[in-house]
Short mmCIF file of C-alpha atoms in Angstrom, two decimals:
data_model
loop_
_atom_site.label_atom_id
_atom_site.label_comp_id
_atom_site.label_asym_id
_atom_site.label_seq_id
_atom_site.Cartn_x
_atom_site.Cartn_y
_atom_site.Cartn_z
CA MET A 3 0.28 -0.73 0.22
CA THR A 4 1.18 3.21 -0.86
CA GLU A 5 2.10 6.02 2.07
CA ARG A 6 -0.17 8.87 2.81
CA GLU A 7 -0.09 11.25 4.61
CA PRO A 8 -1.41 11.00 7.54
CA ALA A 9 -4.36 13.47 8.64
CA TYR A 10 -5.71 14.41 12.44
CA ILE A 11 -8.61 15.47 14.15
CA ALA A 12 -7.38 18.16 16.12
CA GLY A 13 -10.88 19.92 17.12
CA ALA A 14 -14.27 18.46 18.36
CA PHE A 15 -17.09 20.73 19.85
CA GLU A 16 -20.91 20.07 20.71
CA HIS A 17 -23.19 22.18 21.29
CA PRO A 18 -24.52 21.95 24.91
CA THR A 19 -28.25 23.22 24.02
CA ARG A 20 -30.89 20.71 22.98
CA GLU A 21 -32.70 23.04 22.24
CA ALA A 22 -32.62 26.79 21.19
CA PRO A 23 -35.19 28.72 20.08
CA ASP A 24 -33.56 32.00 20.54
CA LYS A 25 -30.53 30.83 18.27
CA SER A 26 -31.29 30.38 14.87
CA THR A 27 -28.71 28.49 12.14
CA MET A 28 -26.41 29.87 11.76
CA GLN A 29 -26.03 31.44 14.74
CA LEU A 30 -25.57 27.83 15.73
CA HIS A 31 -23.72 27.00 13.32
CA ALA A 32 -20.92 30.09 13.43
CA GLU A 33 -21.17 28.37 17.76
CA VAL A 34 -19.45 25.12 16.98
CA ALA A 35 -17.04 26.36 14.74
CA LYS A 36 -15.86 28.45 17.24
CA GLY A 37 -15.81 25.81 19.57
CA ALA A 38 -13.77 23.34 18.02
CA LEU A 39 -11.42 25.59 16.66
CA ALA A 40 -10.54 26.63 20.11
CA ASP A 41 -9.88 23.06 21.37
CA ALA A 42 -7.68 22.68 18.13
CA GLY A 43 -5.94 25.58 19.46
CA LEU A 44 -6.46 27.18 15.76
CA SER A 45 -8.19 31.00 14.37
CA LYS A 46 -11.18 31.34 11.01
CA ASP A 47 -8.23 33.21 9.95
CA ASP A 48 -6.98 29.10 10.14
CA VAL A 49 -9.60 27.32 8.12
CA ASN A 50 -9.09 27.06 4.34
CA GLY A 51 -10.77 23.95 3.79
CA LEU A 52 -14.73 24.18 4.44
CA PHE A 53 -17.57 21.75 5.40
CA THR A 54 -21.30 21.63 5.27
CA ALA A 55 -24.45 19.60 4.36
CA GLY A 56 -28.24 19.88 4.80
CA VAL A 57 -28.69 24.22 5.68
CA PRO A 58 -32.82 23.76 6.23
CA GLU A 59 -33.38 27.64 5.38
CA TYR A 60 -31.31 26.77 2.01
CA GLN A 61 -32.33 24.64 -0.03
CA SER A 62 -31.53 26.08 -3.53
CA GLY A 63 -27.62 24.87 -3.21
CA LEU A 64 -26.37 28.37 -1.94
CA SER A 65 -25.79 26.76 1.94
CA PRO A 66 -21.88 26.62 1.31
CA LEU A 67 -21.83 30.13 0.47
CA VAL A 68 -24.21 31.57 2.57
CA ILE A 69 -22.36 29.21 5.33
CA ALA A 70 -18.77 30.99 4.38
CA ASP A 71 -20.26 34.48 4.27
CA TYR A 72 -21.64 34.34 8.06
CA LEU A 73 -18.20 31.95 8.80
CA GLY A 74 -16.21 34.58 8.16
CA VAL A 75 -14.22 31.64 5.78
CA ASP A 76 -12.18 32.55 3.38
CA ALA A 77 -12.15 28.37 1.75
CA SER A 78 -9.74 27.34 -1.19
CA TYR A 79 -12.14 24.15 -1.22
CA VAL A 80 -15.56 23.84 -0.12
CA ASP A 81 -17.58 20.21 -0.38
CA THR A 82 -21.53 20.34 0.43
CA THR A 83 -21.99 16.30 0.63
CA ASP A 84 -25.52 14.44 1.41
CA TYR A 85 -25.75 11.36 2.65
CA GLY A 86 -28.59 13.25 5.43
CA GLY A 87 -27.14 11.95 9.21
CA SER A 88 -24.04 10.72 7.75
CA SER A 89 -22.85 13.00 6.00
CA TYR A 90 -20.36 13.90 8.74
CA ILE A 91 -18.82 11.04 8.29
CA ALA A 92 -17.98 11.14 4.90
CA HIS A 93 -16.59 14.78 5.12
CA VAL A 94 -13.99 13.72 7.55
CA GLY A 95 -12.54 11.30 4.63
CA HIS A 96 -13.61 13.54 2.47
CA ALA A 97 -11.21 16.25 4.26
CA VAL A 98 -8.69 14.00 4.79
CA SER A 99 -8.47 13.72 0.34
CA ALA A 100 -8.43 17.43 0.73
CA ILE A 101 -5.67 17.09 3.15
CA ARG A 102 -3.48 15.25 1.53
CA ASP A 103 -3.93 16.76 -2.22
CA GLY A 104 -2.81 19.54 -1.02
CA LYS A 105 -6.20 21.39 -1.20
CA CYS A 106 -6.68 22.57 2.41
CA ASP A 107 -3.99 22.32 5.37
CA VAL A 108 -7.28 22.61 8.40
CA ALA A 109 -10.59 22.57 7.33
CA LEU A 110 -13.15 22.23 8.97
CA ILE A 111 -16.54 20.44 9.40
CA THR A 112 -20.64 22.22 10.43
CA LEU A 113 -23.49 20.95 11.60
CA ALA A 114 -26.66 22.91 12.90
CA GLY A 115 -30.08 22.48 13.01
CA ARG A 116 -32.72 23.90 15.45
CA PRO A 117 -35.98 21.09 14.66
CA ARG A 118 -37.14 20.23 17.79
CA SER A 119 -37.56 24.27 17.98
CA ARG A 120 -39.56 24.46 15.16
CA GLY A 121 -41.42 21.29 16.11
CA GLN A 122 -40.53 19.15 12.83
CA ALA A 123 -42.45 15.90 12.61
CA THR A 124 -39.28 13.61 11.39
CA GLY A 125 -39.90 10.73 11.96
CA SER A 126 -44.55 10.74 11.84
CA GLY A 127 -44.88 13.41 9.21
CA ALA A 128 -45.92 13.29 6.63
CA ARG A 129 -43.00 15.38 3.94
CA GLU A 130 -43.93 16.64 0.75
CA ILE A 131 -43.01 15.67 -2.82
CA ARG A 132 -40.15 15.80 -3.80
CA THR A 133 -38.41 13.28 -5.46
CA VAL A 134 -39.87 10.74 -8.44
CA GLN A 135 -39.52 8.52 -6.27
CA ASP A 136 -41.65 10.01 -2.96
CA SER A 137 -43.72 9.90 -5.55
CA PHE A 138 -44.50 6.01 -5.61
CA GLU A 139 -43.50 5.83 -1.73
CA ARG A 140 -44.99 8.60 0.64
CA ILE A 141 -48.24 9.22 -1.61
CA TYR A 142 -48.98 5.50 0.50
CA GLY A 143 -47.88 6.37 3.89
CA ALA A 144 -44.77 5.48 4.23
CA THR A 145 -42.67 7.67 6.86
CA ASN A 146 -38.91 7.49 8.63
CA ILE A 147 -40.97 5.52 11.50
CA THR A 148 -43.05 3.61 8.99
CA MET A 149 -40.03 2.13 7.29
CA TYR A 150 -37.61 0.85 10.06
CA GLY A 151 -40.17 -1.26 11.74
CA MET A 152 -40.85 -2.99 8.25
CA ALA A 153 -37.03 -3.58 8.67
CA ALA A 154 -37.47 -5.02 12.21
CA GLN A 155 -40.20 -6.73 10.57
CA ARG A 156 -38.72 -8.28 8.47
CA HIS A 157 -35.22 -8.60 10.09
CA MET A 158 -36.77 -10.53 12.96
CA HIS A 159 -38.90 -12.85 10.22
CA GLU A 160 -35.38 -13.47 9.01
CA HIS A 161 -33.49 -14.33 12.32
CA GLY A 162 -35.72 -14.88 15.22
CA THR A 163 -35.00 -11.31 16.84
CA THR A 164 -37.44 -9.96 19.32
CA ALA A 165 -38.05 -7.03 20.87
CA GLU A 166 -36.15 -7.43 24.19
CA GLN A 167 -33.00 -8.05 21.90
CA LEU A 168 -33.56 -4.39 20.19
CA ALA A 169 -34.54 -3.05 23.85
CA GLU A 170 -31.44 -4.11 24.36
CA VAL A 171 -29.65 -1.17 22.70
CA ARG A 172 -31.64 1.72 24.43
CA VAL A 173 -30.89 0.71 27.49
CA ALA A 174 -26.83 0.65 26.86
CA ALA A 175 -27.60 3.88 25.66
CA SER A 176 -29.06 4.79 28.55
CA GLN A 177 -27.13 3.33 30.97
CA HIS A 178 -24.72 5.66 29.42
CA ALA A 179 -26.33 8.41 29.46
CA GLN A 180 -27.28 8.61 33.16
CA TYR A 181 -23.31 10.55 33.52
CA ASN A 182 -23.76 13.54 30.79
CA ASP A 183 -25.44 16.17 32.11
CA ASP A 184 -26.96 17.30 28.31
CA ALA A 185 -28.20 14.59 27.96
CA MET A 186 -31.87 14.51 27.13
CA PHE A 187 -33.28 11.51 29.21
CA GLN A 188 -30.58 10.25 31.43
CA ASP A 189 -32.57 8.45 33.22
CA PRO A 190 -32.08 4.63 32.89
CA VAL A 191 -34.21 1.82 31.12
CA THR A 192 -34.58 -1.62 31.87
CA VAL A 193 -35.65 -3.89 28.50
CA GLU A 194 -38.93 -3.93 30.14
CA ASP A 195 -39.48 0.11 30.23
CA VAL A 196 -38.90 -0.44 26.74
CA VAL A 197 -41.24 -3.02 25.23
CA GLU A 198 -43.62 -1.62 27.01
CA SER A 199 -43.48 1.75 25.95
CA ARG A 200 -46.51 2.26 23.33
CA VAL A 201 -45.73 0.79 20.34
CA VAL A 202 -44.93 3.71 17.90
CA ALA A 203 -44.40 1.46 14.49
CA ASP A 204 -43.86 -1.83 15.01
CA PRO A 205 -42.32 -4.09 15.94
CA LEU A 206 -40.70 0.01 17.57
CA HIS A 207 -41.48 1.30 20.54
CA LEU A 208 -41.42 4.65 21.73
CA LEU A 209 -38.05 3.91 23.78
CA ASP A 210 -36.55 1.95 20.14
CA CYS A 211 -36.87 5.57 18.74
CA CYS A 212 -34.00 8.24 18.12
CA VAL A 213 -34.49 12.49 20.10
CA ILE A 214 -35.19 15.24 18.47
CA SER A 215 -32.79 18.19 19.12
CA ASP A 216 -31.90 21.11 18.26
CA GLY A 217 -28.23 21.44 18.27
CA GLY A 218 -24.90 20.94 16.43
CA GLY A 219 -20.95 19.91 16.52
CA ALA A 220 -18.35 20.93 14.18
CA LEU A 221 -15.02 18.76 13.49
CA VAL A 222 -11.23 20.66 12.47
CA LEU A 223 -8.74 18.62 10.89
CA VAL A 224 -5.45 19.10 10.05
CA SER A 225 -2.25 17.83 8.34
CA GLU A 226 0.76 16.84 9.40
CA ASP A 227 3.04 19.85 8.90
CA VAL A 228 0.30 21.28 11.00
CA ARG A 229 -0.99 19.15 13.92
CA ASP A 230 3.01 18.98 14.14
CA ASP A 231 2.79 22.83 15.71
CA LEU A 232 -0.38 22.68 18.06
CA ASP A 233 -0.31 22.67 21.52
CA ARG A 234 -3.98 19.50 21.64
CA GLU A 235 -3.84 15.46 21.13
CA ALA A 236 -4.93 14.85 17.91
CA VAL A 237 -6.47 11.86 16.38
CA GLU A 238 -5.42 10.44 13.18
CA VAL A 239 -8.15 8.49 10.76
CA LEU A 240 -6.66 5.65 9.32
CA GLY A 241 -9.15 4.71 7.50
CA HIS A 242 -12.48 5.96 5.34
CA GLY A 243 -15.29 4.34 3.23
CA GLU A 244 -18.31 5.12 1.51
CA ALA A 245 -21.66 3.44 0.08
CA PRO A 246 -24.98 4.54 -1.15
CA SER A 247 -27.63 1.99 -0.77
CA HIS A 248 -30.26 1.55 -2.60
CA HIS A 249 -33.69 -0.43 -3.85
CA ASP A 250 -31.42 -1.87 -7.45
CA ALA A 251 -34.24 -2.53 -9.08
CA GLY A 252 -36.23 -4.48 -6.64
CA ARG A 253 -33.59 -6.26 -5.39
CA ILE A 254 -33.50 -4.52 -1.91
CA ASP A 255 -32.81 -6.70 1.10
CA ILE A 256 -33.62 -4.19 4.48
CA THR A 257 -31.91 -6.67 6.40
CA ARG A 258 -28.43 -5.21 4.76
CA THR A 259 -26.81 -2.05 5.43
CA GLY A 260 -24.24 -0.34 3.23
CA ALA A 261 -22.46 -0.56 6.49
CA GLU A 262 -21.38 -4.19 4.45
CA SER A 263 -19.55 -1.93 1.88
CA SER A 264 -18.19 1.05 3.87
CA GLY A 265 -17.30 -0.71 6.54
CA GLU A 266 -15.06 -3.08 4.76
CA ARG A 267 -13.04 0.06 2.68
CA ALA A 268 -12.64 1.76 5.79
CA PHE A 269 -11.45 -1.28 7.37
CA ALA A 270 -9.41 -2.02 4.72
CA GLU A 271 -7.92 0.90 4.21
CA ALA A 272 -6.64 1.16 8.11
CA GLY A 273 -5.24 -1.98 7.30
CA LEU A 274 -7.45 -3.74 10.12
CA GLY A 275 -10.35 -5.03 10.90
CA PRO A 276 -13.45 -5.17 12.98
CA ALA A 277 -11.01 -6.95 16.11
CA ASP A 278 -9.68 -3.75 16.51
CA ILE A 279 -12.10 -2.24 17.38
CA ASP A 280 -11.64 -0.48 21.13
CA TYR A 281 -14.69 1.65 21.43
CA ALA A 282 -17.09 1.76 18.73
CA SER A 283 -20.02 5.26 18.29
CA ILE A 284 -22.97 3.65 15.28
CA TYR A 285 -25.49 6.09 14.18
CA ASP A 286 -28.58 4.69 16.72
CA SER A 287 -31.95 6.97 14.70
CA PHE A 288 -33.83 3.42 15.71
CA THR A 289 -32.25 0.45 17.57
CA ILE A 290 -32.71 -1.89 15.03
CA THR A 291 -30.25 0.72 12.85
CA VAL A 292 -28.03 0.06 15.64
CA LEU A 293 -28.21 -3.81 15.33
CA GLU A 294 -28.31 -3.90 11.83
CA ALA A 295 -24.86 -1.48 11.36
CA ILE A 296 -23.29 -3.88 14.08
CA GLU A 297 -24.09 -6.87 11.62
CA ASP A 298 -22.50 -5.34 8.44
CA LEU A 299 -20.06 -3.79 10.01
CA GLY A 300 -18.84 -7.23 10.71
CA PHE A 301 -18.80 -7.03 14.20
CA CYS A 302 -20.77 -9.95 14.60
CA GLU A 303 -22.51 -12.34 11.37
CA LYS A 304 -25.82 -11.44 9.70
CA GLY A 305 -29.22 -12.76 11.89
CA GLU A 306 -26.44 -12.83 15.02
CA GLY A 307 -27.00 -8.57 15.47
CA GLY A 308 -29.62 -9.60 18.55
CA GLU A 309 -27.31 -12.25 21.20
CA PHE A 310 -24.68 -10.81 20.07
CA VAL A 311 -25.62 -6.88 22.02
CA GLU A 312 -26.96 -9.43 24.48
CA GLY A 313 -25.49 -9.48 28.93
CA GLY A 314 -24.86 -6.16 28.27
CA THR A 315 -22.03 -6.19 24.91
CA LEU A 316 -22.33 -2.52 24.11
CA GLN A 317 -22.71 -0.71 27.70
CA ALA A 318 -19.05 0.57 29.04
CA PRO A 319 -16.64 0.65 29.96
CA ASP A 320 -16.26 -3.09 30.78
CA GLY A 321 -18.36 -4.87 27.20
CA ASP A 322 -17.08 -6.96 24.64
CA LEU A 323 -18.91 -3.20 22.24
CA PRO A 324 -18.97 -0.95 23.61
CA PHE A 325 -20.67 2.28 21.88
CA ASN A 326 -22.28 5.70 21.91
CA THR A 327 -20.87 6.32 25.43
CA ASP A 328 -22.57 9.77 25.32
CA GLY A 329 -26.07 8.26 25.63
CA GLY A 330 -26.08 8.54 21.35
CA GLY A 331 -29.98 9.64 19.36
CA LEU A 332 -31.55 7.42 21.71
CA CYS A 333 -30.85 9.21 24.24
CA SER A 334 -28.74 12.47 24.50
CA ASN A 335 -28.50 14.31 21.17
CA HIS A 336 -29.23 14.59 17.33
CA PRO A 337 -28.87 17.32 16.51
CA ALA A 338 -30.99 18.59 13.70
CA ASN A 339 -32.03 14.88 13.57
CA ARG A 340 -28.43 14.70 11.54
CA GLY A 341 -26.47 12.49 14.28
CA GLY A 342 -23.58 11.16 12.38
CA MET A 343 -21.63 14.85 14.09
CA THR A 344 -22.07 13.48 17.55
CA LYS A 345 -20.74 9.95 16.62
CA VAL A 346 -17.46 10.99 15.85
CA ILE A 347 -16.91 13.90 18.68
CA GLU A 348 -18.25 11.59 20.54
CA ALA A 349 -15.45 8.54 19.12
CA VAL A 350 -12.78 11.23 19.35
CA ARG A 351 -13.26 11.71 23.33
CA GLN A 352 -13.03 8.15 23.50
CA LEU A 353 -9.18 8.29 21.71
CA ARG A 354 -8.40 11.53 23.78
CA GLY A 355 -10.02 9.46 27.75
CA GLU A 356 -12.60 13.23 27.05
CA ALA A 357 -14.86 10.52 27.44
CA ASN A 358 -17.20 10.73 31.03
CA PRO A 359 -14.97 9.22 33.37
CA GLU A 360 -17.61 6.47 34.45
CA VAL A 361 -17.92 5.22 30.55
CA GLN A 362 -14.59 6.43 29.70
CA VAL A 363 -12.58 2.89 27.90
CA ASP A 364 -9.52 2.15 27.08
CA ALA A 365 -8.92 2.67 23.74
CA ASP A 366 -6.78 3.29 20.91
CA ILE A 367 -8.71 2.46 17.87
CA ALA A 368 -11.78 4.18 17.48
CA LEU A 369 -14.93 3.23 14.69
CA ALA A 370 -17.65 6.01 14.16
CA HIS A 371 -20.29 5.48 11.69
CA GLY A 372 -23.42 6.84 9.79
CA THR A 373 -26.49 5.93 8.69
CA GLY A 374 -28.05 8.53 6.65
CA GLY A 375 -31.66 8.07 4.84
CA SER A 376 -33.54 5.60 4.80
CA ILE A 377 -31.94 1.98 5.43
CA ALA A 378 -35.85 0.37 3.85
CA THR A 379 -35.70 2.33 0.76
CA ARG A 380 -32.10 4.60 -0.66
CA HIS A 381 -29.79 5.15 2.03
CA GLY A 382 -25.65 6.80 2.55
CA ALA A 383 -23.28 4.62 4.24
CA ALA A 384 -20.20 5.85 5.78
CA THR A 385 -17.62 4.50 8.25
CA VAL A 386 -13.85 6.15 9.93
CA VAL A 387 -11.44 3.99 11.58
CA LEU A 388 -9.94 6.48 14.08
CA GLY A 389 -6.44 6.13 16.43
CA GLY A 390 -5.69 7.82 19.07
CA GLU A 391 -1.88 9.04 19.96
CA GLY A 392 -1.19 6.56 22.28
CA ARG A 393 -1.47 3.26 20.37
#
C-alpha cells in the first residue's frame, strides 16, 4: 500500500443545547465552529477548507456560500456532500483527501439545526414530495418510522430477532446517558421499560426511537505540518469508506445496509478489522439501525446481532463492544436529525481520554459509522476508523 500523508482531527465540539428557541441555525453553526477551533488551538483565519450540509433554510444549493459568508471563512476548498445523517462522517474522509491533495490544510466541518424548536415531526410526519421516488412511496403513507419498523419486522422474520434484543441497544445507551449532564434523557431504562412503551411503528416502541433535538457540532481536521505546531492531542484518521444503498431495481434486502461496503472499505484503508476496534460510535436513529450496522460492519454474522447485544455487550467500560458512551441519538442528542457528527465527536473524546469518567474506555482504535436516509429505501453509509496518539 502506498504511504499516505496522515491527517488528524485536532478539534471537536458539540453544542450543549438541545433546544434553542432563541438562536438561529446560522448562529449555531458559528458557535460550534468557534468551539471546535478553540479546541484545536486555531482561529477562523487558519481555515481554508469548509465542509457542511443540510442547511434547511437554504434549499437552493447555495448553503456553502451562505455558511462561508456568515462565518467569514476564506476557503480554497468546499464540500457539501449530503448523505443525510452520515454526511459529516463522509466529510471527514473527504477532508482527509483534500488535505492529502494539498487543497487545504485546516478543514472545518459544521452541523447545526433546530428541528425541535421548529416542531418538526421528523420520523412520523408526512413530508412533501420532492423526488421521483416520493411519488411512489410517500403517497401511500411511508414515513421514516414506518420504514424502519418494516426493516425491524423483516429482521425478526428472517432471523428470529426479538423486541427484547432490540431493547438492549436502548438500555446500553441509557446506562451511558446517566453520566452526561447534557443528555436529553438521563434516566436508565430496562428492557421491560422499552418493550412496555407504546408501539409507534410495529415492532418499534417509543423507546426504540431517537430524540429530536436542536444544536450542532463541528470538527477541525489538519495536515501533519499543522498538527506538529499544535499543543493539542490529535486523533489520526486511519481509514474511511462510504457507500450508497438503494432499491437496486427491486432487489433490496432491508436486513442489510451500506455498512457492508463502507465498513469493508474503511477497514481495508486502515489495515485493520472489526476485532481491532476498542470503541464504536454507531448511528442510532432507531435500535434496528444499530443492530443491522453491527452485523454489516462485521462485529458478528448476519442475523446474530440480537444475541450479540445481549448481556451488556454494548455497555462501557467493560462490554466487548462499548458504543455511544454519550447516550447517542437514542438518549442524548440528535442535532438537526443528523447524528453522524456526534458519533465522530464522541469517538474523538474516547481516544483522547475525555469521555465521562464512568464510561471512559481504554481505547486506542475507534470506529464511527453513520446511516443517512432510510435503510428500507435508499441511504448513504459512511464509516471512519480513528486512532489515538498513544496507540
